[in-house]
Structure formats: C-alpha cells, structure tokens
C-alpha angles and dihedrals in degrees: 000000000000117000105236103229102170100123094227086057103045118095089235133014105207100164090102116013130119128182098242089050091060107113091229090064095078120185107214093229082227109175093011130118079238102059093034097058088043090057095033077056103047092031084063091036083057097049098040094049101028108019117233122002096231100055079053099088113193089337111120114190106217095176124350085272107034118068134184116215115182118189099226137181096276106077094186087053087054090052093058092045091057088045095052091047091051093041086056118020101034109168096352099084139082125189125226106212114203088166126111108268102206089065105039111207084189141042110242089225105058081075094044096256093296098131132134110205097213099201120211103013099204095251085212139021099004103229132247088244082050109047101040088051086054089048098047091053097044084050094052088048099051098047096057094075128009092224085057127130146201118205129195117207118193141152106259112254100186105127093023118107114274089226117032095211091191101046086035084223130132121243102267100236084064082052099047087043093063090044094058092036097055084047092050087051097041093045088046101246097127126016093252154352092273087053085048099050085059099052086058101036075058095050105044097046098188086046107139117237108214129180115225117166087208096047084053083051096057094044091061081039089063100055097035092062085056099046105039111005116223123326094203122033095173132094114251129198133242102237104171144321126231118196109196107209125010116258113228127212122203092233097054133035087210133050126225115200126198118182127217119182119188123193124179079355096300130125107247116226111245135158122290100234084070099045108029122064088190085060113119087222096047115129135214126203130201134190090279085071124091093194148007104221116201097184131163085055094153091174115160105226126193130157114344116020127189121187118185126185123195141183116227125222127225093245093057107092090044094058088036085061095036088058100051092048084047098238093135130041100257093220084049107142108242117216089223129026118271088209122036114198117236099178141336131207124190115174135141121246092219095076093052127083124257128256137034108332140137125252113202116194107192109207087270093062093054126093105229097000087070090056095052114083126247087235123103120282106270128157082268093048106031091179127041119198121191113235080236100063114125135151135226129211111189094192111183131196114278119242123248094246080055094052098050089065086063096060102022097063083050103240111164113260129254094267108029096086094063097068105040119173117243084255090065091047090054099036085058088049084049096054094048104051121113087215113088110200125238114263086209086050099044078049096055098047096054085051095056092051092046090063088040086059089049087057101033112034095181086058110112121236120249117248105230094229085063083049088053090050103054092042094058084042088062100042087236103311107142100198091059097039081060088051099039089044090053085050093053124095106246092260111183091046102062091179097083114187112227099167136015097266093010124087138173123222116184115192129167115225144133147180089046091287118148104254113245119199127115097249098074099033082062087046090050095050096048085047093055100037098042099042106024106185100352103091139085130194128222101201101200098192095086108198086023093091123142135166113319106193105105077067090056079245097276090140130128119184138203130203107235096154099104105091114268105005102225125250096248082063099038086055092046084051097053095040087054078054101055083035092065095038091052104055093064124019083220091056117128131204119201126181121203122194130184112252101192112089112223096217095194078069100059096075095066087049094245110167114252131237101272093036091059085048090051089050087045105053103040096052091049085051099047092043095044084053093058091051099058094042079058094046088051101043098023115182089356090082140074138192093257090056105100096195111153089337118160122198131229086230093056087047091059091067094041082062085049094055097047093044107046091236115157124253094232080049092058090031089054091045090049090053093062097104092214091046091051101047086049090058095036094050090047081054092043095046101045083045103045106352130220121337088188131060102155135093119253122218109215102211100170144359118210111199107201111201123184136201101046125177084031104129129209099015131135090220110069106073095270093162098144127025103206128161111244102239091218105045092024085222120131115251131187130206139105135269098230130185134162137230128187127199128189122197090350086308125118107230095162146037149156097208089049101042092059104256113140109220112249115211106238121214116234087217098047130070118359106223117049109212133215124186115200114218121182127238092255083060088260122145109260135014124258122223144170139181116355111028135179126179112191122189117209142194102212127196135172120267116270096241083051092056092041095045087058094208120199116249098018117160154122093327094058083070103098139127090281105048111042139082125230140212132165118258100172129340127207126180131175138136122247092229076076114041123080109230113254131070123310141184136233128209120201096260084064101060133067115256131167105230101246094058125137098229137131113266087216089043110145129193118200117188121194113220142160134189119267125256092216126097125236120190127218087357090156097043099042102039110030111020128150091210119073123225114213098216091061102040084052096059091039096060096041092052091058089036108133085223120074097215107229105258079218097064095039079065101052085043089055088047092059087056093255106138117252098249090046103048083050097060099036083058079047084051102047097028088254106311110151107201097041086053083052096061100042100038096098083067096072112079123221105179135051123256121236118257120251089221106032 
C-alpha cells in the first residue's frame, strides 16, 4: 500500500507542526496593539448589546447574537444571569443546553420553556456530523428575526483538568470553544475556526488552553471544508495497525492492548482477541518487542472516526467478574485507573484519499500518547513512551457489498451534512425541544389551514413537523402558533411562488455536487409534475453548476459572481427572461440561487445567493412593469409617465414579503452602495432613460487619507506591519494598486502595467496617486457602460516570504504571486455619470466592515468625455425593449445542453433558422424529431409594435 504523503489528505501534517502553533493554545495579546484592539471591539460590542459587564452574570456576548452561559458554583450569580437574559432578550432567545439532562442543574422554565436538550454531547472531539448540524440550526435560528439569540447553556469547566486521563474526555470549555469557533467561521464572523478560538479565548478570560493533536486537527478540519470540500466521499476499510515500540508502564513488565474504534459514535465491531483480555487469542506484548500488529481489522470506516488504544491492568478481569456477580458497586469509583490510554486518533475519512494508503501518526500526532516522557516509568512517570513511538494505519478501498451498507441502511452521506436545508435547521430545533406539542392543538391547526387552502388553492400545505414547531415555540398557545406559522417561509417546499409563471428555488450546494436535501427533492418534483415541459431554470450562481439533470437540463445559467453584475447584463438577464414568457401563456420562469455562502469569497465583497435573487427579482419586476404599461397605453406614453409603474426599489420589499426575509436583511442588502446604484440607475433608466452616451477617459485617482501620524489605529489605511530593512523601525501602511474593469473585462492594472507597488507609510504623505495609462501606453483609459475601480493592499504569498528567495523584489509583484485584499470598490455605469472630474465619500464606495479605512476618506477621479464616436449606444446596450434574435442567442449559449452540430444541419435542412433549430435540440435534449415539431414556438424576429 502507498503511503499517502499530500499534505491536505494526511491525518496529520507535522512537517511542519509545532505545539505552540496549535490553534487551542491560545496567548492573551495582553499589552499588544492586537489584543488591545480585540478587547477595545467586543468591550464596546458588550456594552452596546448587553449594557455593563458587571450587571452580565455568568453571561458571556460572543457576537451581538451568540451568547455562553456556564452554570458555575455561585447560584445567585446564575439567577441574575437568567433574569438579565429574560429582561432583555423575552421571546427572542433559545437556549442551547449542553448539560446532562437526567440531572437537571436548571429549571426549564426559568427560561420559559425555550430549551433545546442537546442529547450526547461528544465528551470529546465534537464531530463534523455534530458540529455542522449545531451550526445549521443555530444559523436558521438566527436568520428568522434580527433580535434573535442563541444561547449556550453548559456546566462551567474552569478548575477542572484539561484531559481527564481517567474518563479520556476533554474539559468541556475546550469543548464548548470548538463548538462556538466552527459556528463564527461557518457563519462568516471571523475568517476562519483559529480567529474564532480567539474571540472566545478574549472573552472568556479564565478560559483553559489545552493541546490536543486531534482538536488541532478539527479546527483545520473547519476551514478546509469551506475552502476546498472532501477530498474522499467513499467508505474505506481498516485493514490493519502497526505500533512501532512497546509502551511500559511502571506497574507491569508487559502491555496489554485492547482497541476501540468508534465511527458516527458507534462501536465498531472488531475481533475479540483485540478487544477482550479474557480471549484465548489475546496477545501481550514486553520491551523485547518492536511492535504490537492488529491486523485483519476489516472495519468499515466512513465520516468521523475515533481509535483508542489502552493498556489493561492485572486487576481487570477480577473486577470485570466482581461486578457482574455484584459484588461491587459498578459506578464504584477505582484508586487507580482499570484502562490506561496509549494513543487516540480521531480523524474523518472525507479529507483522505481514496483508495488503499498508510496513514503514519509520529508520538507527537497522538492524543494521550504526546503528553507521556520519553524517560523510563517510574512512580513519577507511570507510562514511557519511546521518542520513536509512531502508529500505522494500512486503509484499503472498501468493497462495493461494503459500501452498499452504507447506503443501504440509509446513513447520510459524508457530505450531505454540510449543506443542510433550512428544514433541516429547523427539524433538528423541533426534536430537541423540551416542549411536546398538543395533539388537540396539532388537530386544530391542521384544521385552520385546512379552511385557508379552501380559500386560497394556490396556498401550500404545512408540513406537520413546522406545525410541531410553532406549537412548541409557543409553548402550546395556539393564537400565536397561527401568527408565528403565517410568518414562516414555506420550509419543506423550497419552490415559493412569487408570480403567476415566475418561482424561486434556494438550494445549498457546492463543488458542483448535486445538492441533497428533501426539500428539493419535493420542489423538483412539483416542478416537474405540475409544469411538465413548460418550465425553464435560471440558475444565478454562475461557475456552481452540477448535474442537472434532475432539472431535465433546462437550465441556463448566468454568471453573477463578480461583484456587482452591471446593469447592461442585469437588463440582458431580465429581457431573456420576457422573451421566454412571451413565446407560450403556460410558460414558466424559475430562478435558482446557491444558499450556501462561500465564505473564501466574502472577502472580495461578491453578492450571496439570496441577495442576486433579490437583484434579480426586483429589476425583472420593475422592467416587466414597464413593458406592459407600454403594451396598454403604446406610443401614448413616455418614460416620465408613472402610470401603474412599479420600482425596483419597491420590489425589493415585495421579495422581501413573499420570502420572509427580514427587514434589517433587505435593509442591509439596499445599503451596499454598489447594490443600491445598481438599483437606483435600473429605476432611473426605465423612467427617464441615459444622460450620458458617450465614452469617459479615466486619466488619474487621487486617494485622500486622514489622520496621519496617528499610531495604533484601525482608520488610517494600516493594512500590512513590516521592519524597514534599512532603519530596522517598524512601519505601518499599506501596498496599494488599482485595477478597472469595464463590462467584466479588465481594461487596467498596476500589476500588469509594470508598476511595482510601493508600501505607503500611515504616518507619511496625505493623498495616495494613480495615473491610468491604455493598453496602447496613452494617457487615460478609456470606458463605457458597466465600471468598476478596485482598489487593492497586495502582499506577497506567505510560501514566497517563507522561501526567502534571493533577489526578490519588486518584480516578483505580479497576478500569480500576491496576495489581495480590498481596500475600497466602486462601481457605475457611464449612461449615468456626467464627464469631468468627480469625488467619492466613503458611503459611496464599497468597503468590508472590518476595513481599516478613514471614516472622512475621499476618492476624486479625473475624467473627460471621449472624443470617439459610438453608434446606437442607448438602443443596443441598455434598451427596455428585447430583441428576439439576441435573446435567442443569449439563452442557447448558457443552455445547459450543447445542441449536436449534426442535428443543427438536418434542421436547416428542413428550412428552420440556425439559431432556432439550436435552441429547439436545447429544448428537447437533442431529440430531433420532438425540436422539429416545436421549433415554430421560438421567435427570431422581432414583432412589430401596436403603437408604433
């Protein structure tokens, strides 16, 4: 078997490892500008969202919406901390409970009932299953109202051991750390599980640092599902172990080692010479040995995996068989430990390669077996462990019987989990719940929607776990389970109507896997069953595509992922969309967008899912209005004349309506400034149309900065700390360059221009200046339509600054080897920017929130009109009218279906127009015959206008 040496699939990279450099042992930055600024933050984020630390009691405010409550020694001090949480936060808050739930440390309804048992806490490494599924729900929660709040309820850790050696479990505010730091990266708070962990280590002062190799582990594990997915989804097989050197134990001249492995939480069935002492075939092992070999394994592995070897004392079979006779008290409490850990090893299969491999863990890669010296066992040192110890796993490839079990006893898959639907979100809420609902009342409203679908047939049906839900939300009260149920999302059915022929779908997925939940297994189905033929997708996610078949491949898809899409492409979008509801009255438009937030992708201010359906179905609304205003009145009416006009802006709330979304959510999307002069210029254009036809020449960017000479503060552009190499002082500044796209092209750039980036010093030079040369070497670029000027820190990558490279320099800065983050974004269209030289504030530019940027930072860009001539600008680029011909050609070049070059030919042939005979095989996956006969649907040439 070949040993898998790729650093992403090994179990443990320790190349280059060390122990301070594990993300669980935490420095407080006491006394640094970094710790400063991190408690000068989240003292203010405290006060602003809680009021005074000391009125808090145990309660400890991660972010303005996740908060820790340990259950520590001072009951009076609990109280208060219950009473606070009510007095603020009444019937906006859910509680999390960690605590055993046989012996209650609380009474439920001191918290009105709103309590979430979360059964089997992992008393070590949460799993991946575990954690995501806490997140998700969290997540859901969270999203329904913006004065919303998690709460997580645990019993407090702090004086306890880190490791309990004899319970082989992890202190449980480790535990609860890891917990809270995989749900700041996943939710996007913090870039990624390590930055979480300090967030946390800051808050909660007392808070124990503990090395684990395996919680390292986790924590990588967090940010590399979000950045590259699995890397294995299939089952493998546990061939055989190889321990290299015998452990020794000051007690005993010989080990006995049992095995437990442990995968999804259940004991995994293994032979009983490796798990039974009282086994005829067990074997013991002394210091003449090189190795201990557990081989014929044959465990079938899939998703968390947890290995544990222990030693076995002499007096364990006699209190095995003591206790079965009942002659001690099982829980009786030993004086010295029956099992003594050697090593653990906790890993998922989804981040190895597949196939057969070996996986070699040195000492420092094993939970227990790292803490124990290399010195001989003494009463001061009970276990010795050579320098040398180091374990082998040989995994093999499962067969295809043993990966049927998999599947065939229906366990989730080893990806599913990371995507959930909000259903599942809020189904996991439901179980957990220590409210049971009423069966008179779950009776009764069923009953009352029953009567609202008699009204209303387009109405959906309720799915009775959401009944459930409000119901327990409610604590039984059936009057505000009606209002809280019309105020739900319909969950279940993921495909919302919004129009008569238009529907949204909204589906997590990633890595151009196919997304798996039931509820849009149930959408699809309803699509396919209630509209046959008759639909078409618009699948909003641009490069996340996946098999669409499901879908019958009557996808198209746009690519909306480049920060703000222009409006010349938002109004190609919308007119693709009136061009396919005007060719059949049955006709149906749906838009499906990606859920799931890559969060990899925030930094460089890219829209989300939801927020490119919003766009996208305000402007088509506002556009399609227009258009039948323009059908009713014809020539009689100009684009002054509001008549039954509806606004892209005033749509936006209508999608808000239909999709639950919160007000702050669409209030948050509409004070993007790009966002909202995207919006503004689609209303502006369909009411008065362009001022503007000409091109504009950007000649020069002035970047005014402020405060200057100011140290240690986050507004005055401090993107990058370096050491001068010269003055050896420390200097801080940023290393900025600018790049310009027009219409998705890149027309400009530092980098490629051959400007090396020069670091600027906060403290030095107020205004920061860019000169715009052509491609042809002219002064000033030249643009028209759709523009965006970003403005970027570079640095180089991390592996060039570590490689030391000789000669490296400012040549070395280039596309390939830097690293880029945002400074500032603006994006406009020239149709609605008067030529000369204007100025930016800072409202009016892009910038991520955590930005160190001057509030009073202003931008000037010099700028003339062009001398060159453009033709039909208005009519071609941004008209309110579609052409057929081109939306034609639009839709059958992001067809999902490539349409057979063969068939285009014997379609000609038949005297049906190119164009039209491509998208009619599109239409019917290549069936000749069946494109035939539908072909005369598709429309090439414009109609004439009524009133016109």
């Amino acid at each position: 078997v070949k040993r898998d040496e790729s650093p992403r699939r090994r179990i443990m990279n320790t190349k280059n490892m060390k122990k301070s450099d594990s993300p669980s042992v935490i420095s407080r930055h006491r006394g640094t500008k970094r710790g400063n600024l991190a408690s000068r933050f989240w003292s203010v984020a405290v006060d602003a969202f809680a009021g005074r630390a000391e009125d808090l009691g145990y309660l400890t405010y991660i972010t303005k919406n996740l908060v820790l409550l340990p259950i520590g020694e001072d009951r009076s001090k609990f109280a208060a901390s219950i009473k606070r949480l009510n007095e603020d936060h009444t019937g906006h808050y859910l509680v999390w409970n960690l605590t055993p739930t046989d012996k209650r440390l609380f009474e439920t309804r001191d918290f009105d009932e709103q309590v979430l048992d979360v059964r089997d806490f992992p008393e070590y490494i949460p799993s991946m299953h575990f954690t995501f599924s806490v997140c998700n729900m969290i997540r859901y929660w969270l999203k329904q109202d913006a004065l919303n709040i998690a709460v997580i309820l645990y019993q407090d850790g702090l004086g306890l051991p880190n490791v309990d050696m004899e319970t082989m479990t992890i202190n449980i505010e480790s535990r609860v750390a890891f917990l809270v730091s995989a749900y700041l990266a996943y939710s996007g708070e913090t870039k990624d599980a390590r930055e979480g962990l300090e967030r946390v280590v800051e808050l909660r002062d007392e808070c124990s640092s503990v090395f684990v190799p395996s919680l390292t582990l986790y924590y990588s594990y967090i940010d590399d599902i979000r950045l590259h997915g699995f890397s294995n989804t299939e089952p493998l097989m546990l061939d055989c172990i190889f321990v290299h050197t015998v452990p020794m134990f000051v007690d005993s001249g010989s080990c006995r080692p049992v095995l437990e492995v442990l995968c999804n939480g259940e004991k995994v069935e293994l032979k009983a010479q490796y798990t039974d002492i009282r086994d005829p075939k067990f074997t013991s092992f002394n210091s003449k040995d090189e190795i201990m070999v557990f081989e014929s394994l044959n465990a079938l592995l899939w998703g968390d995996v947890v290995i544990t070897c222990c030693h076995v004392r002499h007096g364990f079979v006699k209190q095995e068989a003591n206790r079965i006779n009942r002659q001690a008290p099982e829980k009786a409490r030993r004086s010295q430990l029956e099992k003594v850990p050697i090593f653990r090893i906790c890993f998922h299969t989804g981040f190895l390669s597949r196939g057969g491999q070996m996986q070699r863990l040195k000492k420092e890669d094993l939970d227990f077996a790292c803490e124990y010296s290399n010195n001989p066992a003494s009463h001061n040192n009970m276990v010795a462990l050579s320098s040398e110890f180091k374990v082998d796993l040989i995994l093999a490839p499962a067969s295809e019987e043993k990966s049927a079990e998999v599947q065939m006893e229906n366990r989730p898959g080893v990806e599913d989990f990371i995507f959930p639907s909000d259903f599942s979100g809020l189904i996991g809420m439901s179980e957990m719940h220590t409210v049971r609902p009423s069966n008179e009342y779950l009776f009764l409203l069923s009953e009352y929607l029953r009567l609202q679908r008699e009204q209303n047939p387009k109405r959906a049906d309720v799915n009775e776990k959401v009944r459930a839900w409000v119901l327990k939300r409610c604590n039984n009260r059936l009057d505000p389970a009606i209002s809280l149920l019309e105020k739900m999302p319909q969950l279940h059915d993921e495909l919302v109507r919004m129009e008569d022929r238009l529907y949204i779908m909204g589906f997590p997925w990633k890595y151009g896997k196919t997304p798996k939940n039931k509820g849009m297994e149930d959408a699809i189905r309803k699509l396919r069953e209630e509209m046959g033929e008759k639909f078409l997708v618009w699948n909003l996610s641009g490069e996340d595509k996946f098999d669409y078949s499901t879908l019958d491949h009557q996808v198209v898809s746009y690519d909306l992922d480049e920060s703000i899409p222009g409006l010349s492409l938002m109004l190609k979008l919308c007119h693709g969309m009136r061009y396919w509801l005007s060719l059949d009255k049955q006709h149906v438009v749906v838009l499906l967008y990606n859920e799931y937030e890559d969060l990899s992708k925030r930094r460089y201010m890219l829209l989300n899912g939801r927020t490119r359906a919003a766009l996208v179905y305000s402007c088509f609304k506002a556009l399609d209005q227009f258009n039948k205003d323009l059908e009713m009145f014809g020539s009689a009416m100009s684009p002054n004349n509001d008549a039954s006009r509806v606004s892209a802006q005033a749509a936006l709330d209508d999608f808000a309506m239909k999709r639950n979304i919160s007000r702050d959510e669409i209030d948050d999307m509409r004070t993007k400034p790009s966002f909202k002069r995207l919006v503004n210029d689609f209303d502006v254009n369909i009411k008065a149309g362009l001022f503007n036809t000409k091109p504009l020449v950007l000649h020069r960017l002035f970047l005014h900065r402020s405060n200057q000479g100011v140290q240690d503060t986050n507004s005055n552009l401090i993107f990058e700390v370096m050491v001068d190499a010269r003055t050896q002082r420390e200097v801080k500044g940023c290393r900025p360059i600018m790049e310009i796209h027009n219409n998705s092209n890149l027309v400009y750039s530092t980098l490629r221009a051959g400007i090396a980036p020069v670091f600027v010093d906060s403290r030095e030079g107020e205004v920061i200046k860019f000169h715009f040369t052509g491609s042809d070497g002219r002064a000033g670029v030249t643009v028209l339509g759709d523009v965006t000027i970003t403005c970027y820190h570079v640095v180089l990558k991390k592996d060039l600054l570590e490689e030391s490279l000789p000669g490296l320099g400012d040549a070395e800065y280039n596309d390939e080897t830097v690293d880029k983050d945002i400074i500032f974004r603006y994006t406009f269209n020239t149709g609605f920017v008067h030529p000369g030289p204007f100025r930016l504030h800072r409202s009016d530019l892009d910038i991520l929130p955590a930005a160190l940027v001057p509030p009073d930072m202003t931008v000037d860009v010099v700028a003339n009109e062009s001398s060159e001539v453009v033709d039909k600008f208005e009519e071609e680029e941004l008209s309110l009218i579609f052409r057929c011909d081109n939306c034609l050609q639009d839709l059958s070049a992001l067809h999902a279906i490539d349409p057979d070059p063969r068939l285009v030919e014997v379609l000609e042939e038949r005297d049906v127009p190119p164009k039209v005979a491509a998208f009619a095989l599109q239409r019917t996956n290549n069936d000749v015959e069946r494109a035939y006969q539908i072909h005369t649907l598709f429309k090439e040439e414009d109609e004439e206008e009524g009133g016109e």
